[in-house]
Amino acid sequence: RAASVLDVPWTHMDPAVAPPSLADHLLVGDLDDAGQRAFLDVALRPDSRLATIELRQLGGAFADPPAGGGAPDQLRGAMSRFATGLASSASKAARIEHDLDELRAAIGPWASGFTAPNYAEDRHRPQRSFPDSVSREVDAVRSRIDPSGLFAADVSVGALPGGGRAG
């Protein structure tokens, strides 16, 4: 149905206030039989504390940089793997962290080494959205447009005001 901007938060019937959760994301290459088996062995465990575990197909236009597309112009993987768990207590959070680590390790051999910026959830796990050359381009634009670094932390983990990087 036609909706106003105020209806957007209700589009997916998400709760008005998000519950506490932990998540992890990776862009992965094509999964051969061993990769599919590794993913499913962890994803289908009956004792998993993860509420969602998904693979989304990418490739195609997501992988083809358009002419003049700018610095972040493609997703570097055949699929996006995302998983999340509801962390309503410290003990549940620890078990969810364990399950996320286990899933990341299982799919690790097929990981592209990159994430999609809008799915980079966990600052304790490696998250890299762009190759170094693209990060330098983004940092150059950021230092011109946002020299005080007001938006740096939201765009780039570890970013410092003026486009530099921490540690």
PDB file of C-alpha atoms in Angstrom:
ATOM      1  CA  ARG A   1       0.000   0.000   0.000  1.00  0.00           C
ATOM      2  CA  ALA A   2       1.052   3.583  -0.314  1.00  0.00           C
ATOM      3  CA  ALA A   3       2.641   4.759   2.900  1.00  0.00           C
ATOM      4  CA  SER A   4       4.043   7.911   4.403  1.00  0.00           C
ATOM      5  CA  VAL A   5       7.591   8.300   5.685  1.00  0.00           C
ATOM      6  CA  LEU A   6       6.243   7.788   9.211  1.00  0.00           C
ATOM      7  CA  ASP A   7       5.154   4.251   8.246  1.00  0.00           C
ATOM      8  CA  VAL A   8       8.681   3.129   7.262  1.00  0.00           C
ATOM      9  CA  PRO A   9       9.635   1.800  10.740  1.00  0.00           C
ATOM     10  CA  TRP A  10       6.648  -0.569  10.574  1.00  0.00           C
ATOM     11  CA  THR A  11       7.349  -1.926   7.079  1.00  0.00           C
ATOM     12  CA  HIS A  12       8.907  -5.161   8.336  1.00  0.00           C
ATOM     13  CA  MET A  13       6.812  -5.315  11.514  1.00  0.00           C
ATOM     14  CA  ASP A  14       9.921  -4.893  13.647  1.00  0.00           C
ATOM     15  CA  PRO A  15       9.326  -3.849  17.254  1.00  0.00           C
ATOM     16  CA  ALA A  16       9.393  -0.114  17.989  1.00  0.00           C
ATOM     17  CA  VAL A  17      12.389  -0.636  20.276  1.00  0.00           C
ATOM     18  CA  ALA A  18      14.869  -3.226  19.064  1.00  0.00           C
ATOM     19  CA  PRO A  19      15.610  -6.024  21.524  1.00  0.00           C
ATOM     20  CA  PRO A  20      19.224  -6.482  22.606  1.00  0.00           C
ATOM     21  CA  SER A  21      20.967  -8.592  20.009  1.00  0.00           C
ATOM     22  CA  LEU A  22      24.366  -9.634  18.724  1.00  0.00           C
ATOM     23  CA  ALA A  23      25.127 -10.203  15.055  1.00  0.00           C
ATOM     24  CA  ASP A  24      27.893 -11.034  12.625  1.00  0.00           C
ATOM     25  CA  HIS A  25      28.265 -10.661   8.869  1.00  0.00           C
ATOM     26  CA  LEU A  26      30.643 -11.713   6.103  1.00  0.00           C
ATOM     27  CA  LEU A  27      30.679 -11.555   2.329  1.00  0.00           C
ATOM     28  CA  VAL A  28      31.566 -15.004   1.006  1.00  0.00           C
ATOM     29  CA  GLY A  29      32.469 -16.474  -2.359  1.00  0.00           C
ATOM     30  CA  ASP A  30      30.649 -19.314  -4.064  1.00  0.00           C
ATOM     31  CA  LEU A  31      30.145 -22.211  -1.680  1.00  0.00           C
ATOM     32  CA  ASP A  32      31.159 -25.575  -3.090  1.00  0.00           C
ATOM     33  CA  ASP A  33      29.750 -28.780  -1.551  1.00  0.00           C
ATOM     34  CA  ALA A  34      32.187 -28.574   1.373  1.00  0.00           C
ATOM     35  CA  GLY A  35      31.250 -24.931   2.020  1.00  0.00           C
ATOM     36  CA  GLN A  36      27.543 -25.690   1.917  1.00  0.00           C
ATOM     37  CA  ARG A  37      28.046 -28.599   4.304  1.00  0.00           C
ATOM     38  CA  ALA A  38      30.162 -26.483   6.683  1.00  0.00           C
ATOM     39  CA  PHE A  39      27.503 -23.754   6.722  1.00  0.00           C
ATOM     40  CA  LEU A  40      24.583 -26.149   7.229  1.00  0.00           C
ATOM     41  CA  ASP A  41      26.362 -28.203   9.917  1.00  0.00           C
ATOM     42  CA  VAL A  42      26.466 -25.103  12.117  1.00  0.00           C
ATOM     43  CA  ALA A  43      23.264 -23.395  10.911  1.00  0.00           C
ATOM     44  CA  LEU A  44      21.047 -26.436  11.505  1.00  0.00           C
ATOM     45  CA  ARG A  45      22.341 -27.381  14.952  1.00  0.00           C
ATOM     46  CA  PRO A  46      19.312 -27.837  17.212  1.00  0.00           C
ATOM     47  CA  ASP A  47      21.129 -26.238  20.178  1.00  0.00           C
ATOM     48  CA  SER A  48      22.047 -23.026  18.311  1.00  0.00           C
ATOM     49  CA  ARG A  49      21.167 -19.782  20.088  1.00  0.00           C
ATOM     50  CA  LEU A  50      21.045 -17.823  16.831  1.00  0.00           C
ATOM     51  CA  ALA A  51      17.617 -16.476  15.903  1.00  0.00           C
ATOM     52  CA  THR A  52      18.460 -15.949  12.218  1.00  0.00           C
ATOM     53  CA  ILE A  53      21.156 -17.356   9.982  1.00  0.00           C
ATOM     54  CA  GLU A  54      20.962 -16.401   6.340  1.00  0.00           C
ATOM     55  CA  LEU A  55      22.794 -16.435   3.042  1.00  0.00           C
ATOM     56  CA  ARG A  56      21.735 -13.819   0.497  1.00  0.00           C
ATOM     57  CA  GLN A  57      22.785 -14.215  -3.111  1.00  0.00           C
ATOM     58  CA  LEU A  58      24.758 -11.308  -4.522  1.00  0.00           C
ATOM     59  CA  GLY A  59      26.885 -11.377  -7.676  1.00  0.00           C
ATOM     60  CA  GLY A  60      25.447  -9.915 -10.873  1.00  0.00           C
ATOM     61  CA  ALA A  61      25.035  -6.138 -10.679  1.00  0.00           C
ATOM     62  CA  PHE A  62      26.204  -6.139  -7.050  1.00  0.00           C
ATOM     63  CA  ALA A  63      29.633  -7.331  -8.231  1.00  0.00           C
ATOM     64  CA  ASP A  64      29.941  -5.186 -11.360  1.00  0.00           C
ATOM     65  CA  PRO A  65      31.229  -1.686 -10.624  1.00  0.00           C
ATOM     66  CA  PRO A  66      29.260   0.831 -12.717  1.00  0.00           C
ATOM     67  CA  ALA A  67      31.106   3.527 -14.636  1.00  0.00           C
ATOM     68  CA  GLY A  68      31.313   6.567 -12.382  1.00  0.00           C
ATOM     69  CA  GLY A  69      29.898   4.580  -9.451  1.00  0.00           C
ATOM     70  CA  GLY A  70      32.181   6.196  -6.900  1.00  0.00           C
ATOM     71  CA  ALA A  71      34.450   4.613  -4.316  1.00  0.00           C
ATOM     72  CA  PRO A  72      32.100   2.082  -2.683  1.00  0.00           C
ATOM     73  CA  ASP A  73      30.791   0.766  -6.009  1.00  0.00           C
ATOM     74  CA  GLN A  74      30.399  -2.997  -5.541  1.00  0.00           C
ATOM     75  CA  LEU A  75      29.947  -5.803  -3.022  1.00  0.00           C
ATOM     76  CA  ARG A  76      32.943  -8.130  -2.966  1.00  0.00           C
ATOM     77  CA  GLY A  77      31.369 -11.561  -2.615  1.00  0.00           C
ATOM     78  CA  ALA A  78      28.952 -13.999  -4.223  1.00  0.00           C
ATOM     79  CA  MET A  79      26.816 -14.105  -1.075  1.00  0.00           C
ATOM     80  CA  SER A  80      26.167 -12.226   2.129  1.00  0.00           C
ATOM     81  CA  ARG A  81      26.127 -14.311   5.322  1.00  0.00           C
ATOM     82  CA  PHE A  82      24.352 -12.706   8.270  1.00  0.00           C
ATOM     83  CA  ALA A  83      23.413 -14.180  11.652  1.00  0.00           C
ATOM     84  CA  THR A  84      21.922 -12.729  14.815  1.00  0.00           C
ATOM     85  CA  GLY A  85      20.826 -13.827  18.271  1.00  0.00           C
ATOM     86  CA  LEU A  86      18.672 -12.195  20.943  1.00  0.00           C
ATOM     87  CA  ALA A  87      20.916 -11.357  23.900  1.00  0.00           C
ATOM     88  CA  SER A  88      18.469 -10.820  26.750  1.00  0.00           C
ATOM     89  CA  SER A  89      21.055 -11.637  29.440  1.00  0.00           C
ATOM     90  CA  ALA A  90      24.833 -11.762  29.865  1.00  0.00           C
ATOM     91  CA  SER A  91      24.860 -15.566  29.864  1.00  0.00           C
ATOM     92  CA  LYS A  92      22.799 -15.704  26.668  1.00  0.00           C
ATOM     93  CA  ALA A  93      25.081 -13.106  25.088  1.00  0.00           C
ATOM     94  CA  ALA A  94      28.143 -15.244  25.821  1.00  0.00           C
ATOM     95  CA  ARG A  95      26.512 -18.308  24.225  1.00  0.00           C
ATOM     96  CA  ILE A  96      25.460 -16.258  21.193  1.00  0.00           C
ATOM     97  CA  GLU A  97      29.023 -14.918  20.812  1.00  0.00           C
ATOM     98  CA  HIS A  98      30.246 -18.536  20.849  1.00  0.00           C
ATOM     99  CA  ASP A  99      27.741 -19.562  18.156  1.00  0.00           C
ATOM    100  CA  LEU A 100      28.632 -16.531  16.000  1.00  0.00           C
ATOM    101  CA  ASP A 101      32.332 -17.383  16.315  1.00  0.00           C
ATOM    102  CA  GLU A 102      31.630 -20.998  15.409  1.00  0.00           C
ATOM    103  CA  LEU A 103      29.640 -19.987  12.315  1.00  0.00           C
ATOM    104  CA  ARG A 104      32.350 -17.514  11.267  1.00  0.00           C
ATOM    105  CA  ALA A 105      35.019 -20.217  11.615  1.00  0.00           C
ATOM    106  CA  ALA A 106      32.967 -22.753   9.641  1.00  0.00           C
ATOM    107  CA  ILE A 107      32.460 -20.399   6.696  1.00  0.00           C
ATOM    108  CA  GLY A 108      35.912 -18.784   7.030  1.00  0.00           C
ATOM    109  CA  PRO A 109      37.619 -20.638   4.160  1.00  0.00           C
ATOM    110  CA  TRP A 110      35.058 -19.141   1.745  1.00  0.00           C
ATOM    111  CA  ALA A 111      35.042 -15.608   3.225  1.00  0.00           C
ATOM    112  CA  SER A 112      36.031 -12.841   0.810  1.00  0.00           C
ATOM    113  CA  GLY A 113      37.621 -10.777   3.582  1.00  0.00           C
ATOM    114  CA  PHE A 114      34.978  -8.062   3.191  1.00  0.00           C
ATOM    115  CA  THR A 115      31.651  -7.013   4.682  1.00  0.00           C
ATOM    116  CA  ALA A 116      28.841  -4.836   3.359  1.00  0.00           C
ATOM    117  CA  PRO A 117      28.979  -1.528   5.284  1.00  0.00           C
ATOM    118  CA  ASN A 118      25.320  -1.629   6.311  1.00  0.00           C
ATOM    119  CA  TYR A 119      25.720  -5.112   7.838  1.00  0.00           C
ATOM    120  CA  ALA A 120      28.984  -4.535   9.725  1.00  0.00           C
ATOM    121  CA  GLU A 121      27.629  -5.116  13.215  1.00  0.00           C
ATOM    122  CA  ASP A 122      30.310  -6.225  15.592  1.00  0.00           C
ATOM    123  CA  ARG A 123      33.362  -4.095  16.275  1.00  0.00           C
ATOM    124  CA  HIS A 124      35.058  -7.057  18.012  1.00  0.00           C
ATOM    125  CA  ARG A 125      35.117  -9.169  14.847  1.00  0.00           C
ATOM    126  CA  PRO A 126      37.059  -8.147  11.738  1.00  0.00           C
ATOM    127  CA  GLN A 127      34.950  -5.886   9.506  1.00  0.00           C
ATOM    128  CA  ARG A 128      36.393  -4.560   6.268  1.00  0.00           C
ATOM    129  CA  SER A 129      34.122  -3.085   3.631  1.00  0.00           C
ATOM    130  CA  PHE A 130      36.615  -1.763   1.090  1.00  0.00           C
ATOM    131  CA  PRO A 131      40.107  -2.450  -0.232  1.00  0.00           C
ATOM    132  CA  ASP A 132      42.814  -0.075   1.026  1.00  0.00           C
ATOM    133  CA  SER A 133      42.707   1.997  -2.177  1.00  0.00           C
ATOM    134  CA  VAL A 134      38.960   2.672  -1.747  1.00  0.00           C
ATOM    135  CA  SER A 135      39.413   3.441   1.968  1.00  0.00           C
ATOM    136  CA  ARG A 136      42.034   6.040   1.041  1.00  0.00           C
ATOM    137  CA  GLU A 137      39.592   7.635  -1.446  1.00  0.00           C
ATOM    138  CA  VAL A 138      36.837   7.721   1.181  1.00  0.00           C
ATOM    139  CA  ASP A 139      39.247   9.161   3.774  1.00  0.00           C
ATOM    140  CA  ALA A 140      40.304  11.909   1.315  1.00  0.00           C
ATOM    141  CA  VAL A 141      36.676  12.893   0.707  1.00  0.00           C
ATOM    142  CA  ARG A 142      35.916  12.691   4.436  1.00  0.00           C
ATOM    143  CA  SER A 143      38.822  14.965   5.345  1.00  0.00           C
ATOM    144  CA  ARG A 144      37.562  17.602   2.862  1.00  0.00           C
ATOM    145  CA  ILE A 145      33.855  17.356   3.685  1.00  0.00           C
ATOM    146  CA  ASP A 146      33.964  16.468   7.398  1.00  0.00           C
ATOM    147  CA  PRO A 147      37.321  17.724   8.759  1.00  0.00           C
ATOM    148  CA  SER A 148      36.101  17.583  12.372  1.00  0.00           C
ATOM    149  CA  GLY A 149      35.191  13.886  12.013  1.00  0.00           C
ATOM    150  CA  LEU A 150      31.567  14.288  13.073  1.00  0.00           C
ATOM    151  CA  PHE A 151      30.457  11.311  10.943  1.00  0.00           C
ATOM    152  CA  ALA A 152      33.718   9.313  10.919  1.00  0.00           C
ATOM    153  CA  ALA A 153      32.808   6.715  13.537  1.00  0.00           C
ATOM    154  CA  ASP A 154      29.543   5.933  11.780  1.00  0.00           C
ATOM    155  CA  VAL A 155      31.286   5.352   8.447  1.00  0.00           C
ATOM    156  CA  SER A 156      34.548   3.695   9.333  1.00  0.00           C
ATOM    157  CA  VAL A 157      35.465   1.679  12.415  1.00  0.00           C
ATOM    158  CA  GLY A 158      38.616   3.146  13.930  1.00  0.00           C
ATOM    159  CA  ALA A 159      38.405   6.352  11.910  1.00  0.00           C
ATOM    160  CA  LEU A 160      39.787   9.512  13.450  1.00  0.00           C
ATOM    161  CA  PRO A 161      38.794  13.122  12.770  1.00  0.00           C
ATOM    162  CA  GLY A 162      40.427  14.413   9.616  1.00  0.00           C
ATOM    163  CA  GLY A 163      40.430  11.017   7.913  1.00  0.00           C
ATOM    164  CA  GLY A 164      43.185   9.265   9.855  1.00  0.00           C
ATOM    165  CA  ARG A 165      42.896   5.769  11.266  1.00  0.00           C
ATOM    166  CA  ALA A 166      43.381   4.470  14.796  1.00  0.00           C
ATOM    167  CA  GLY A 167      46.015   1.835  15.516  1.00  0.00           C
TER     168      GLY A 167
END
